[in-house]
Coordinates of C-alpha atoms in Angstrom, one line a residue:
V1 CA 0.0 0.1 0.0
Q2 CA 1.6 3.6 -1.3
L3 CA -0.3 6.9 -0.2
Q4 CA 0.9 9.3 -2.4
A5 CA -0.1 13.4 -0.8
S6 CA -0.4 16.3 -2.9
G7 CA -1.6 19.6 -2.6
G8 CA 0.6 21.7 -0.5
G9 CA 2.1 25.0 -1.4
L10 CA 2.8 28.5 0.1
V11 CA -0.2 30.7 0.5
Q12 CA -0.7 33.9 2.3
A13 CA -2.7 34.2 5.7
G14 CA -6.3 34.1 4.6
G15 CA -6.1 32.0 1.8
S16 CA -7.0 28.6 1.2
L17 CA -5.6 25.3 0.2
T18 CA -6.7 21.7 -0.7
L19 CA -4.5 18.3 0.2
S20 CA -5.0 15.1 -1.2
C21 CA -3.8 11.8 -0.7
A22 CA -5.0 8.7 -2.5
A23 CA -3.8 5.0 -1.2
S24 CA -3.3 2.5 -4.0
G25 CA -2.3 -1.2 -3.8
T26 CA -3.8 -4.4 -2.4
I27 CA -6.9 -2.6 -0.1
F28 CA -9.8 -4.5 1.0
S29 CA -10.9 -1.7 3.1
I30 CA -9.5 1.8 5.0
V31 CA -11.1 2.3 8.3
D32 CA -10.4 5.6 8.7
M33 CA -7.9 8.5 7.1
G34 CA -6.8 11.5 8.3
W35 CA -4.1 14.6 8.3
Y36 CA -1.6 15.6 11.1
R37 CA 1.1 18.6 10.6
Q38 CA 4.5 18.6 12.1
A39 CA 5.8 22.5 12.5
P40 CA 9.3 23.0 13.1
G41 CA 10.4 22.0 16.9
K42 CA 6.9 20.9 17.2
E43 CA 5.2 17.1 18.0
R44 CA 3.3 15.4 15.1
E45 CA -0.3 16.6 15.9
L46 CA -4.0 15.4 14.8
V47 CA -5.1 18.1 12.3
A48 CA -8.2 16.3 11.0
S49 CA -9.6 12.6 10.9
I50 CA -12.4 10.8 9.0
A51 CA -13.6 7.4 10.0
G52 CA -16.0 4.5 7.5
G53 CA -18.9 6.0 8.5
G54 CA -18.3 9.7 7.8
N55 CA -17.6 10.8 11.4
T56 CA -15.3 13.2 11.5
N57 CA -12.4 14.6 14.4
Y58 CA -10.9 18.3 13.9
A59 CA -8.2 19.7 15.9
D60 CA -9.5 22.9 18.2
S61 CA -7.2 25.2 16.1
V62 CA -8.7 24.1 12.4
K63 CA -12.4 23.4 13.8
G64 CA -14.9 25.6 11.3
R65 CA -11.8 26.9 8.9
F66 CA -10.9 23.1 7.7
T67 CA -13.0 20.5 6.3
I68 CA -11.8 16.7 5.8
S69 CA -14.1 14.6 3.4
R70 CA -13.2 11.0 1.4
D71 CA -14.3 9.3 -1.6
N72 CA -14.4 5.6 -0.6
A73 CA -14.2 4.6 -4.7
K74 CA -11.2 6.1 -5.1
N75 CA -9.3 5.5 -1.8
T76 CA -8.7 9.5 -1.3
V77 CA -9.1 11.9 1.3
N78 CA -9.0 15.6 0.8
L79 CA -8.7 18.3 3.5
Q80 CA -9.9 21.8 2.5
M81 CA -8.2 24.8 4.4
N82 CA -9.8 28.0 4.7
S83 CA -8.7 31.2 6.0
L84 CA -5.3 29.9 6.7
K85 CA -3.2 31.3 9.4
P86 CA 0.4 31.5 9.6
E87 CA 0.6 29.4 12.7
D88 CA -0.3 26.6 10.3
T89 CA 2.7 26.4 8.2
A90 CA 3.8 22.3 9.0
V91 CA 4.9 19.4 6.8
Y92 CA 1.1 18.1 6.8
Y93 CA 0.7 14.1 6.8
C94 CA -2.1 12.0 5.9
K95 CA -2.5 8.7 7.8
T96 CA -4.5 5.5 7.2
H97 CA -5.6 2.2 8.9
I98 CA -6.2 -0.3 6.1
L99 CA -7.2 -3.9 5.8
A100 CA -5.6 -5.8 3.1
T101 CA -7.8 -8.4 3.0
A102 CA -10.8 -9.5 4.8
L103 CA -9.1 -11.7 7.0
S104 CA -6.1 -9.4 8.0
T105 CA -5.6 -6.8 10.9
A106 CA -5.3 -2.9 9.9
R107 CA -2.2 -1.5 9.7
V108 CA -1.1 1.8 9.9
Y109 CA 0.3 3.8 6.8
W110 CA 1.8 7.5 6.5
G111 CA 1.8 9.2 3.3
Q112 CA 5.3 11.2 2.3
G113 CA 4.1 14.6 3.9
T114 CA 3.8 18.0 1.6
Q115 CA 4.5 21.2 3.3
V116 CA 2.1 24.1 3.6
T117 CA 3.8 27.4 4.6
V118 CA 1.2 30.2 4.8
S119 CA 2.7 34.4 4.8
S120 CA 1.6 36.9 7.1

């Protein structure tokens, strides 16, 4: 299984970006998908996650500004980021729990990370 993340870049404060992450390979089911971020000198933190049934979870710092969504048919997860702030600057990673077969246990996979830089 591979995760390919895209959509990062440089944007001014108040702007928007959309991150996408596509899972490929032997996939029976994707249990959940999410986005994490890590700023320089800080620990990696959860930004948002979405379960198979569609339940979402957001960090307090992004509630009302970011929206996570998934396309089960395409095995993708998107993160729409609006009203970006300089403190949103970080490397963003997608993470999923995937069942390779109906009899396997879920494994964790991480994407390669994509840089988001918000200028003031």
